[in-house]
Amino acid sequence: QVQLQESGPGLVKPSETLSLTCTVSGDSVSSADYYWSWIRQPPGKGLEYVGHIYSGGSTNYNPSLRSRVTMSLDTPKNQFSLKLTSVTAADTAVYYCARQRPFYYGSGTYSDWFDPWGQGNLVTVSS
Amino acid sequence: SSELTQDPAVSVALGQTVRITCQGDSLRSYHASWYQQKPGQAPVLVIYGKDNRPSGIPDRFSGSGSGNTASLTIAGAQAEDEADYYCNSRDSNPHHVLFGGGTKVTVL
């Protein structure tokens, strides 16, 4: 059974860097079949894709966050991490890590699904 | 850039059928997946790749899609199906994932 668990501080000051780690059990972050992703959800709002990292370290970030986001892999620890710099109150959210399965059906048709998800880590940006 | 549009809220009588839709141009070349989120919990995958159901998801959940619209149907809705439901797709950048705004399903 694959499980993901986020860890990190629940409170970050404005202009500082948010850092979260996701520990994976039951699968390997080196797997060639999956991306390892971060998704966030501001209180009372919908889901926002932050980005993903793939084995080997290739990344893809939400264009709206790209200038502030860095993701990394720690293969020996089977973890992946998120750093978001220069945070503001707008970055207050529950941050989820999730395993993302990209799939190409051919003829230009794609799909992605996220399963499983971590339980989420509420990060509040406040002084 | 693309968007995914979902109705903010729908209601269904206990035991009846409800269909939730997700609209967006990207769905013409993308099979949506669907997630159920109950208050205070992480989302759970209920349909993937348009019409596939993960193990453990009741067969009253089904997915379909045509043109620019993906649909999630709950046939015989139960009280425990009351939740927010989200679809996902990709933007024109094929690696930029999008989520719909979510639909709150109330079971009456």
mmCIF file of N, CA and C in Angstrom, chain A:
data_model
loop_
_atom_site.group_PDB
_atom_site.id
_atom_site.type_symbol
_atom_site.label_atom_id
_atom_site.label_comp_id
_atom_site.label_asym_id
_atom_site.label_seq_id
_atom_site.Cartn_x
_atom_site.Cartn_y
_atom_site.Cartn_z
ATOM 1 N N GLN A 1 0.849 -1.182 0.000
ATOM 2 C CA GLN A 1 0.000 0.000 0.000
ATOM 3 C C GLN A 1 0.893 1.244 0.000
ATOM 4 N N VAL A 2 0.689 2.097 -0.967
ATOM 5 C CA VAL A 2 1.498 3.308 -1.093
ATOM 6 C C VAL A 2 0.948 4.385 -0.164
ATOM 7 N N GLN A 3 1.844 5.015 0.575
ATOM 8 C CA GLN A 3 1.445 6.095 1.465
ATOM 9 C C GLN A 3 2.404 7.261 1.318
ATOM 10 N N LEU A 4 1.847 8.479 1.429
ATOM 11 C CA LEU A 4 2.647 9.687 1.374
ATOM 12 C C LEU A 4 2.358 10.504 2.630
ATOM 13 N N GLN A 5 3.389 11.147 3.148
ATOM 14 C CA GLN A 5 3.250 11.915 4.391
ATOM 15 C C GLN A 5 4.035 13.204 4.281
ATOM 16 N N GLU A 6 3.317 14.333 4.392
ATOM 17 C CA GLU A 6 3.989 15.634 4.366
ATOM 18 C C GLU A 6 4.541 15.978 5.742
ATOM 19 N N SER A 7 5.605 16.746 5.763
ATOM 20 C CA SER A 7 6.126 17.265 7.024
ATOM 21 C C SER A 7 6.745 18.633 6.770
ATOM 22 N N GLY A 8 6.694 19.463 7.808
ATOM 23 C CA GLY A 8 7.242 20.801 7.700
ATOM 24 C C GLY A 8 6.525 21.750 8.641
ATOM 25 N N PRO A 9 7.041 22.968 8.740
ATOM 26 C CA PRO A 9 6.444 23.936 9.662
ATOM 27 C C PRO A 9 5.040 24.346 9.247
ATOM 28 N N GLY A 10 4.232 24.670 10.246
ATOM 29 C CA GLY A 10 2.879 25.111 9.979
ATOM 30 C C GLY A 10 2.757 26.630 9.889
ATOM 31 N N LEU A 11 3.821 27.332 10.232
ATOM 32 C CA LEU A 11 3.785 28.795 10.229
ATOM 33 C C LEU A 11 5.067 29.328 9.594
ATOM 34 N N VAL A 12 4.900 30.211 8.629
ATOM 35 C CA VAL A 12 6.043 30.829 7.945
ATOM 36 C C VAL A 12 5.805 32.339 7.901
ATOM 37 N N LYS A 13 6.857 33.102 8.120
ATOM 38 C CA LYS A 13 6.719 34.565 8.096
ATOM 39 C C LYS A 13 6.714 35.084 6.652
ATOM 40 N N PRO A 14 6.010 36.163 6.424
ATOM 41 C CA PRO A 14 6.024 36.771 5.086
ATOM 42 C C PRO A 14 7.445 37.069 4.629
ATOM 43 N N SER A 15 7.661 36.870 3.355
ATOM 44 C CA SER A 15 8.943 37.074 2.647
ATOM 45 C C SER A 15 9.940 35.932 2.872
ATOM 46 N N GLU A 16 9.621 35.003 3.758
ATOM 47 C CA GLU A 16 10.528 33.888 4.002
ATOM 48 C C GLU A 16 10.216 32.715 3.058
ATOM 49 N N THR A 17 10.912 31.606 3.268
ATOM 50 C CA THR A 17 10.777 30.442 2.386
ATOM 51 C C THR A 17 10.013 29.326 3.070
ATOM 52 N N LEU A 18 9.010 28.825 2.378
ATOM 53 C CA LEU A 18 8.225 27.674 2.826
ATOM 54 C C LEU A 18 8.953 26.415 2.368
ATOM 55 N N SER A 19 9.162 25.486 3.285
ATOM 56 C CA SER A 19 9.838 24.230 2.952
ATOM 57 C C SER A 19 9.034 23.053 3.474
ATOM 58 N N LEU A 20 8.705 22.125 2.590
ATOM 59 C CA LEU A 20 7.960 20.928 2.954
ATOM 60 C C LEU A 20 8.636 19.699 2.355
ATOM 61 N N THR A 21 8.487 18.591 3.058
ATOM 62 C CA THR A 21 9.013 17.310 2.589
ATOM 63 C C THR A 21 7.900 16.288 2.569
ATOM 64 N N CYS A 22 7.940 15.423 1.577
ATOM 65 C CA CYS A 22 6.977 14.332 1.463
ATOM 66 C C CYS A 22 7.742 13.012 1.508
ATOM 67 N N THR A 23 7.393 12.168 2.472
ATOM 68 C CA THR A 23 8.025 10.867 2.606
ATOM 69 C C THR A 23 7.114 9.809 1.998
ATOM 70 N N VAL A 24 7.683 9.005 1.117
ATOM 71 C CA VAL A 24 6.926 7.996 0.389
ATOM 72 C C VAL A 24 7.242 6.610 0.933
ATOM 73 N N SER A 25 6.219 5.823 1.153
ATOM 74 C CA SER A 25 6.401 4.419 1.523
ATOM 75 C C SER A 25 5.560 3.557 0.591
ATOM 76 N N GLY A 26 6.067 2.375 0.281
ATOM 77 C CA GLY A 26 5.350 1.451 -0.587
ATOM 78 C C GLY A 26 5.614 1.652 -2.073
ATOM 79 N N ASP A 27 6.424 2.620 -2.416
ATOM 80 C CA ASP A 27 6.822 2.862 -3.801
ATOM 81 C C ASP A 27 8.152 3.598 -3.747
ATOM 82 N N SER A 28 8.780 3.774 -4.909
ATOM 83 C CA SER A 28 10.064 4.457 -4.962
ATOM 84 C C SER A 28 9.944 5.746 -5.757
ATOM 85 N N VAL A 29 10.538 6.808 -5.248
ATOM 86 C CA VAL A 29 10.535 8.071 -5.985
ATOM 87 C C VAL A 29 11.393 7.975 -7.251
ATOM 88 N N SER A 30 12.096 6.865 -7.405
ATOM 89 C CA SER A 30 12.863 6.619 -8.623
ATOM 90 C C SER A 30 12.038 5.934 -9.696
ATOM 91 N N SER A 31 10.790 5.620 -9.383
ATOM 92 C CA SER A 31 9.924 4.937 -10.339
ATOM 93 C C SER A 31 9.802 5.729 -11.637
ATOM 94 N N ALA A 32 9.889 5.019 -12.763
ATOM 95 C CA ALA A 32 9.784 5.670 -14.070
ATOM 96 C C ALA A 32 8.337 5.893 -14.494
ATOM 97 N N ASP A 33 7.398 5.355 -13.729
ATOM 98 C CA ASP A 33 5.985 5.426 -14.134
ATOM 99 C C ASP A 33 5.234 6.628 -13.566
ATOM 100 N N TYR A 34 5.828 7.302 -12.603
ATOM 101 C CA TYR A 34 5.085 8.323 -11.871
ATOM 102 C C TYR A 34 5.852 9.634 -11.781
ATOM 103 N N TYR A 35 5.081 10.704 -11.638
ATOM 104 C CA TYR A 35 5.606 11.976 -11.190
ATOM 105 C C TYR A 35 5.268 12.104 -9.704
ATOM 106 N N TRP A 36 6.032 12.946 -9.021
ATOM 107 C CA TRP A 36 5.789 13.208 -7.608
ATOM 108 C C TRP A 36 5.433 14.686 -7.484
ATOM 109 N N SER A 37 4.239 14.939 -6.994
ATOM 110 C CA SER A 37 3.609 16.245 -7.191
ATOM 111 C C SER A 37 3.234 16.933 -5.896
ATOM 112 N N TRP A 38 3.087 18.247 -6.018
ATOM 113 C CA TRP A 38 2.554 19.079 -4.937
ATOM 114 C C TRP A 38 1.315 19.811 -5.448
ATOM 115 N N ILE A 39 0.308 19.833 -4.615
ATOM 116 C CA ILE A 39 -0.957 20.498 -4.900
ATOM 117 C C ILE A 39 -1.335 21.254 -3.642
ATOM 118 N N ARG A 40 -1.866 22.453 -3.799
ATOM 119 C CA ARG A 40 -2.248 23.205 -2.608
ATOM 120 C C ARG A 40 -3.703 23.637 -2.676
ATOM 121 N N GLN A 41 -4.243 23.968 -1.510
ATOM 122 C CA GLN A 41 -5.652 24.336 -1.410
ATOM 123 C C GLN A 41 -5.806 25.425 -0.353
ATOM 124 N N PRO A 42 -5.974 26.672 -0.773
ATOM 125 C CA PRO A 42 -6.231 27.743 0.206
ATOM 126 C C PRO A 42 -7.493 27.444 0.996
ATOM 127 N N PRO A 43 -7.584 27.921 2.216
ATOM 128 C CA PRO A 43 -8.763 27.643 3.043
ATOM 129 C C PRO A 43 -10.058 28.020 2.333
ATOM 130 N N GLY A 44 -10.974 27.067 2.249
ATOM 131 C CA GLY A 44 -12.277 27.310 1.642
ATOM 132 C C GLY A 44 -12.288 27.407 0.139
ATOM 133 N N LYS A 45 -11.146 27.109 -0.509
ATOM 134 C CA LYS A 45 -11.066 27.245 -1.961
ATOM 135 C C LYS A 45 -10.719 25.916 -2.624
ATOM 136 N N GLY A 46 -10.511 25.958 -3.926
ATOM 137 C CA GLY A 46 -10.263 24.753 -4.702
ATOM 138 C C GLY A 46 -8.792 24.378 -4.764
ATOM 139 N N LEU A 47 -8.534 23.331 -5.545
ATOM 140 C CA LEU A 47 -7.190 22.772 -5.673
ATOM 141 C C LEU A 47 -6.376 23.524 -6.714
ATOM 142 N N GLU A 48 -5.088 23.710 -6.415
ATOM 143 C CA GLU A 48 -4.162 24.359 -7.354
ATOM 144 C C GLU A 48 -2.912 23.503 -7.483
ATOM 145 N N TYR A 49 -2.591 23.151 -8.711
ATOM 146 C CA TYR A 49 -1.389 22.363 -8.997
ATOM 147 C C TYR A 49 -0.168 23.246 -8.829
ATOM 148 N N VAL A 50 0.783 22.791 -8.020
ATOM 149 C CA VAL A 50 2.015 23.545 -7.816
ATOM 150 C C VAL A 50 3.092 23.077 -8.795
ATOM 151 N N GLY A 51 3.203 21.746 -8.952
ATOM 152 C CA GLY A 51 4.168 21.207 -9.896
ATOM 153 C C GLY A 51 4.556 19.795 -9.551
ATOM 154 N N HIS A 52 5.487 19.242 -10.343
ATOM 155 C CA HIS A 52 5.933 17.889 -10.078
ATOM 156 C C HIS A 52 7.421 17.745 -10.349
ATOM 157 N N ILE A 53 7.956 16.646 -9.830
ATOM 158 C CA ILE A 53 9.331 16.259 -10.107
ATOM 159 C C ILE A 53 9.320 14.795 -10.519
ATOM 160 N N TYR A 54 10.216 14.464 -11.404
ATOM 161 C CA TYR A 54 10.276 13.118 -11.967
ATOM 162 C C TYR A 54 11.626 12.521 -11.628
ATOM 163 N N SER A 55 11.706 11.191 -11.634
ATOM 164 C CA SER A 55 12.979 10.533 -11.346
ATOM 165 C C SER A 55 14.049 11.074 -12.285
ATOM 166 N N GLY A 56 15.207 11.339 -11.762
ATOM 167 C CA GLY A 56 16.250 11.991 -12.539
ATOM 168 C C GLY A 56 16.300 13.474 -12.272
ATOM 169 N N GLY A 57 15.206 13.989 -11.660
ATOM 170 C CA GLY A 57 15.209 15.372 -11.223
ATOM 171 C C GLY A 57 14.539 16.369 -12.143
ATOM 172 N N SER A 58 13.980 15.915 -13.262
ATOM 173 C CA SER A 58 13.300 16.880 -14.132
ATOM 174 C C SER A 58 12.031 17.383 -13.451
ATOM 175 N N THR A 59 11.721 18.642 -13.683
ATOM 176 C CA THR A 59 10.605 19.287 -12.993
ATOM 177 C C THR A 59 9.692 20.014 -13.967
ATOM 178 N N ASN A 60 8.485 20.265 -13.502
ATOM 179 C CA ASN A 60 7.556 21.124 -14.229
ATOM 180 C C ASN A 60 6.712 21.860 -13.209
ATOM 181 N N TYR A 61 6.710 23.182 -13.305
ATOM 182 C CA TYR A 61 6.040 24.001 -12.306
ATOM 183 C C TYR A 61 4.884 24.779 -12.907
ATOM 184 N N ASN A 62 3.884 25.057 -12.066
ATOM 185 C CA ASN A 62 2.799 25.937 -12.458
ATOM 186 C C ASN A 62 3.394 27.285 -12.886
ATOM 187 N N PRO A 63 3.062 27.752 -14.086
ATOM 188 C CA PRO A 63 3.647 29.017 -14.547
ATOM 189 C C PRO A 63 3.445 30.182 -13.585
ATOM 190 N N SER A 64 2.349 30.171 -12.843
ATOM 191 C CA SER A 64 2.076 31.278 -11.932
ATOM 192 C C SER A 64 2.994 31.274 -10.710
ATOM 193 N N LEU A 65 3.659 30.159 -10.460
ATOM 194 C CA LEU A 65 4.532 30.028 -9.286
ATOM 195 C C LEU A 65 5.984 29.764 -9.660
ATOM 196 N N ARG A 66 6.239 29.602 -10.963
ATOM 197 C CA ARG A 66 7.528 29.085 -11.429
ATOM 198 C C ARG A 66 8.717 29.864 -10.890
ATOM 199 N N SER A 67 8.599 31.175 -10.778
ATOM 200 C CA SER A 67 9.743 31.987 -10.362
ATOM 201 C C SER A 67 10.100 31.780 -8.896
ATOM 202 N N ARG A 68 9.198 31.150 -8.127
ATOM 203 C CA ARG A 68 9.432 31.025 -6.685
ATOM 204 C C ARG A 68 9.555 29.582 -6.205
ATOM 205 N N VAL A 69 9.336 28.619 -7.089
ATOM 206 C CA VAL A 69 9.254 27.215 -6.681
ATOM 207 C C VAL A 69 10.511 26.434 -7.059
ATOM 208 N N THR A 70 10.934 25.571 -6.141
ATOM 209 C CA THR A 70 11.974 24.594 -6.433
ATOM 210 C C THR A 70 11.561 23.265 -5.816
ATOM 211 N N MET A 71 11.654 22.199 -6.595
ATOM 212 C CA MET A 71 11.385 20.852 -6.080
ATOM 213 C C MET A 71 12.635 20.007 -6.231
ATOM 214 N N SER A 72 12.786 19.070 -5.315
ATOM 215 C CA SER A 72 13.963 18.210 -5.349
ATOM 216 C C SER A 72 13.610 16.812 -4.865
ATOM 217 N N LEU A 73 14.462 15.860 -5.224
ATOM 218 C CA LEU A 73 14.314 14.466 -4.817
ATOM 219 C C LEU A 73 15.448 14.086 -3.891
ATOM 220 N N ASP A 74 15.126 13.254 -2.896
ATOM 221 C CA ASP A 74 16.155 12.625 -2.069
ATOM 222 C C ASP A 74 15.927 11.125 -2.187
ATOM 223 N N THR A 75 16.581 10.517 -3.151
ATOM 224 C CA THR A 75 16.319 9.115 -3.461
ATOM 225 C C THR A 75 16.668 8.178 -2.308
ATOM 226 N N PRO A 76 17.813 8.334 -1.647
ATOM 227 C CA PRO A 76 18.123 7.418 -0.530
ATOM 228 C C PRO A 76 17.075 7.452 0.577
ATOM 229 N N LYS A 77 16.502 8.624 0.828
ATOM 230 C CA LYS A 77 15.487 8.731 1.874
ATOM 231 C C LYS A 77 14.075 8.487 1.329
ATOM 232 N N ASN A 78 13.953 8.312 0.033
ATOM 233 C CA ASN A 78 12.664 8.140 -0.639
ATOM 234 C C ASN A 78 11.718 9.302 -0.319
ATOM 235 N N GLN A 79 12.252 10.496 -0.493
ATOM 236 C CA GLN A 79 11.500 11.710 -0.204
ATOM 237 C C GLN A 79 11.589 12.682 -1.384
ATOM 238 N N PHE A 80 10.637 13.581 -1.445
ATOM 239 C CA PHE A 80 10.742 14.718 -2.345
ATOM 240 C C PHE A 80 10.293 15.968 -1.599
ATOM 241 N N SER A 81 10.784 17.115 -2.056
ATOM 242 C CA SER A 81 10.609 18.330 -1.281
ATOM 243 C C SER A 81 10.149 19.498 -2.139
ATOM 244 N N LEU A 82 9.567 20.468 -1.447
ATOM 245 C CA LEU A 82 9.071 21.692 -2.074
ATOM 246 C C LEU A 82 9.652 22.883 -1.333
ATOM 247 N N LYS A 83 10.151 23.846 -2.078
ATOM 248 C CA LYS A 83 10.534 25.140 -1.510
ATOM 249 C C LYS A 83 9.819 26.223 -2.287
ATOM 250 N N LEU A 84 9.206 27.140 -1.549
ATOM 251 C CA LEU A 84 8.500 28.273 -2.146
ATOM 252 C C LEU A 84 9.031 29.526 -1.472
ATOM 253 N N THR A 85 9.668 30.384 -2.257
ATOM 254 C CA THR A 85 10.321 31.563 -1.693
ATOM 255 C C THR A 85 9.387 32.774 -1.657
ATOM 256 N N SER A 86 9.793 33.763 -0.889
ATOM 257 C CA SER A 86 9.106 35.071 -0.834
ATOM 258 C C SER A 86 7.608 34.925 -0.635
ATOM 259 N N VAL A 87 7.229 34.158 0.377
ATOM 260 C CA VAL A 87 5.810 33.861 0.580
ATOM 261 C C VAL A 87 5.054 35.089 1.085
ATOM 262 N N THR A 88 3.772 35.112 0.745
ATOM 263 C CA THR A 88 2.836 36.116 1.238
ATOM 264 C C THR A 88 1.614 35.400 1.800
ATOM 265 N N ALA A 89 0.683 36.172 2.318
ATOM 266 C CA ALA A 89 -0.534 35.582 2.873
ATOM 267 C C ALA A 89 -1.285 34.768 1.829
ATOM 268 N N ALA A 90 -1.133 35.111 0.562
ATOM 269 C CA ALA A 90 -1.812 34.375 -0.506
ATOM 270 C C ALA A 90 -1.302 32.944 -0.660
ATOM 271 N N ASP A 91 -0.167 32.646 -0.040
ATOM 272 C CA ASP A 91 0.381 31.291 -0.100
ATOM 273 C C ASP A 91 -0.111 30.424 1.050
ATOM 274 N N THR A 92 -0.918 30.991 1.932
ATOM 275 C CA THR A 92 -1.523 30.211 3.010
ATOM 276 C C THR A 92 -2.452 29.160 2.409
ATOM 277 N N ALA A 93 -2.194 27.907 2.746
ATOM 278 C CA ALA A 93 -2.954 26.819 2.134
ATOM 279 C C ALA A 93 -2.616 25.499 2.818
ATOM 280 N N VAL A 94 -3.448 24.503 2.566
ATOM 281 C CA VAL A 94 -3.065 23.125 2.853
ATOM 282 C C VAL A 94 -2.263 22.637 1.651
ATOM 283 N N TYR A 95 -1.078 22.152 1.912
ATOM 284 C CA TYR A 95 -0.206 21.638 0.858
ATOM 285 C C TYR A 95 -0.247 20.114 0.900
ATOM 286 N N TYR A 96 -0.629 19.534 -0.238
ATOM 287 C CA TYR A 96 -0.687 18.086 -0.372
ATOM 288 C C TYR A 96 0.439 17.607 -1.281
ATOM 289 N N CYS A 97 1.028 16.483 -0.927
ATOM 290 C CA CYS A 97 1.860 15.776 -1.896
ATOM 291 C C CYS A 97 1.043 14.596 -2.430
ATOM 292 N N ALA A 98 1.321 14.220 -3.643
ATOM 293 C CA ALA A 98 0.561 13.145 -4.284
ATOM 294 C C ALA A 98 1.413 12.476 -5.351
ATOM 295 N N ARG A 99 1.107 11.215 -5.594
ATOM 296 C CA ARG A 99 1.728 10.496 -6.703
ATOM 297 C C ARG A 99 0.869 10.729 -7.946
ATOM 298 N N GLN A 100 1.515 11.170 -9.023
ATOM 299 C CA GLN A 100 0.817 11.503 -10.258
ATOM 300 C C GLN A 100 1.169 10.495 -11.339
ATOM 301 N N ARG A 101 0.138 9.922 -11.950
ATOM 302 C CA ARG A 101 0.352 8.981 -13.037
ATOM 303 C C ARG A 101 0.009 9.675 -14.353
ATOM 304 N N PRO A 102 1.022 9.989 -15.153
ATOM 305 C CA PRO A 102 0.717 10.528 -16.473
ATOM 306 C C PRO A 102 0.488 9.372 -17.435
ATOM 307 N N PHE A 103 -0.397 9.564 -18.391
ATOM 308 C CA PHE A 103 -0.686 8.481 -19.330
ATOM 309 C C PHE A 103 -0.956 9.065 -20.698
ATOM 310 N N TYR A 104 -0.351 8.468 -21.701
ATOM 311 C CA TYR A 104 -0.555 8.905 -23.072
ATOM 312 C C TYR A 104 -1.244 7.787 -23.831
ATOM 313 N N TYR A 105 -2.442 8.079 -24.364
ATOM 314 C CA TYR A 105 -3.226 7.065 -25.055
ATOM 315 C C TYR A 105 -2.860 6.933 -26.516
ATOM 316 N N GLY A 106 -2.088 7.914 -27.021
ATOM 317 C CA GLY A 106 -1.819 7.959 -28.454
ATOM 318 C C GLY A 106 -2.762 8.943 -29.126
ATOM 319 N N SER A 107 -2.446 9.296 -30.338
ATOM 320 C CA SER A 107 -3.253 10.239 -31.128
ATOM 321 C C SER A 107 -3.469 11.556 -30.400
ATOM 322 N N GLY A 108 -2.496 11.976 -29.607
ATOM 323 C CA GLY A 108 -2.567 13.262 -28.927
ATOM 324 C C GLY A 108 -3.476 13.318 -27.729
ATOM 325 N N THR A 109 -3.893 12.165 -27.194
ATOM 326 C CA THR A 109 -4.796 12.130 -26.034
ATOM 327 C C THR A 109 -4.033 11.728 -24.780
ATOM 328 N N TYR A 110 -4.190 12.544 -23.737
ATOM 329 C CA TYR A 110 -3.486 12.335 -22.479
ATOM 330 C C TYR A 110 -4.460 12.113 -21.329
ATOM 331 N N SER A 111 -3.904 11.705 -20.200
ATOM 332 C CA SER A 111 -4.628 11.754 -18.937
ATOM 333 C C SER A 111 -3.607 11.816 -17.814
ATOM 334 N N ASP A 112 -4.038 12.266 -16.664
ATOM 335 C CA ASP A 112 -3.236 12.232 -15.439
ATOM 336 C C ASP A 112 -4.177 11.886 -14.308
ATOM 337 N N TRP A 113 -3.672 11.172 -13.340
ATOM 338 C CA TRP A 113 -4.451 11.014 -12.120
ATOM 339 C C TRP A 113 -3.518 11.018 -10.925
ATOM 340 N N PHE A 114 -4.069 11.468 -9.803
ATOM 341 C CA PHE A 114 -3.315 11.643 -8.572
ATOM 342 C C PHE A 114 -3.835 10.650 -7.541
ATOM 343 N N ASP A 115 -2.968 9.715 -7.170
ATOM 344 C CA ASP A 115 -3.364 8.685 -6.225
ATOM 345 C C ASP A 115 -2.141 7.921 -5.754
ATOM 346 N N PRO A 116 -1.903 7.843 -4.445
ATOM 347 C CA PRO A 116 -2.666 8.464 -3.364
ATOM 348 C C PRO A 116 -2.191 9.887 -3.081
ATOM 349 N N TRP A 117 -2.853 10.491 -2.120
ATOM 350 C CA TRP A 117 -2.502 11.817 -1.619
ATOM 351 C C TRP A 117 -2.012 11.688 -0.173
ATOM 352 N N GLY A 118 -1.156 12.617 0.234
ATOM 353 C CA GLY A 118 -0.843 12.723 1.643
ATOM 354 C C GLY A 118 -2.023 13.346 2.383
ATOM 355 N N GLN A 119 -1.932 13.400 3.688
ATOM 356 C CA GLN A 119 -3.057 13.913 4.481
ATOM 357 C C GLN A 119 -3.118 15.444 4.470
ATOM 358 N N GLY A 120 -2.045 16.086 3.995
ATOM 359 C CA GLY A 120 -2.035 17.539 3.887
ATOM 360 C C GLY A 120 -1.339 18.204 5.059
ATOM 361 N N ASN A 121 -0.704 19.322 4.783
ATOM 362 C CA ASN A 121 0.001 20.101 5.794
ATOM 363 C C ASN A 121 -0.442 21.558 5.654
ATOM 364 N N LEU A 122 -1.160 22.065 6.645
ATOM 365 C CA LEU A 122 -1.596 23.464 6.613
ATOM 366 C C LEU A 122 -0.404 24.368 6.905
ATOM 367 N N VAL A 123 -0.125 25.258 5.970
ATOM 368 C CA VAL A 123 0.924 26.255 6.149
ATOM 369 C C VAL A 123 0.284 27.632 6.169
ATOM 370 N N THR A 124 0.483 28.331 7.252
ATOM 371 C CA THR A 124 -0.046 29.687 7.407
ATOM 372 C C THR A 124 1.092 30.678 7.286
ATOM 373 N N VAL A 125 0.910 31.683 6.456
ATOM 374 C CA VAL A 125 1.910 32.740 6.308
ATOM 375 C C VAL A 125 1.448 33.938 7.120
ATOM 376 N N SER A 126 2.178 34.215 8.174
ATOM 377 C CA SER A 126 1.802 35.300 9.066
ATOM 378 C C SER A 126 3.001 35.704 9.912
ATOM 379 N N SER A 127 3.044 36.969 10.258
ATOM 380 C CA SER A 127 4.128 37.441 11.118
ATOM 381 C C SER A 127 3.774 37.268 12.593
#
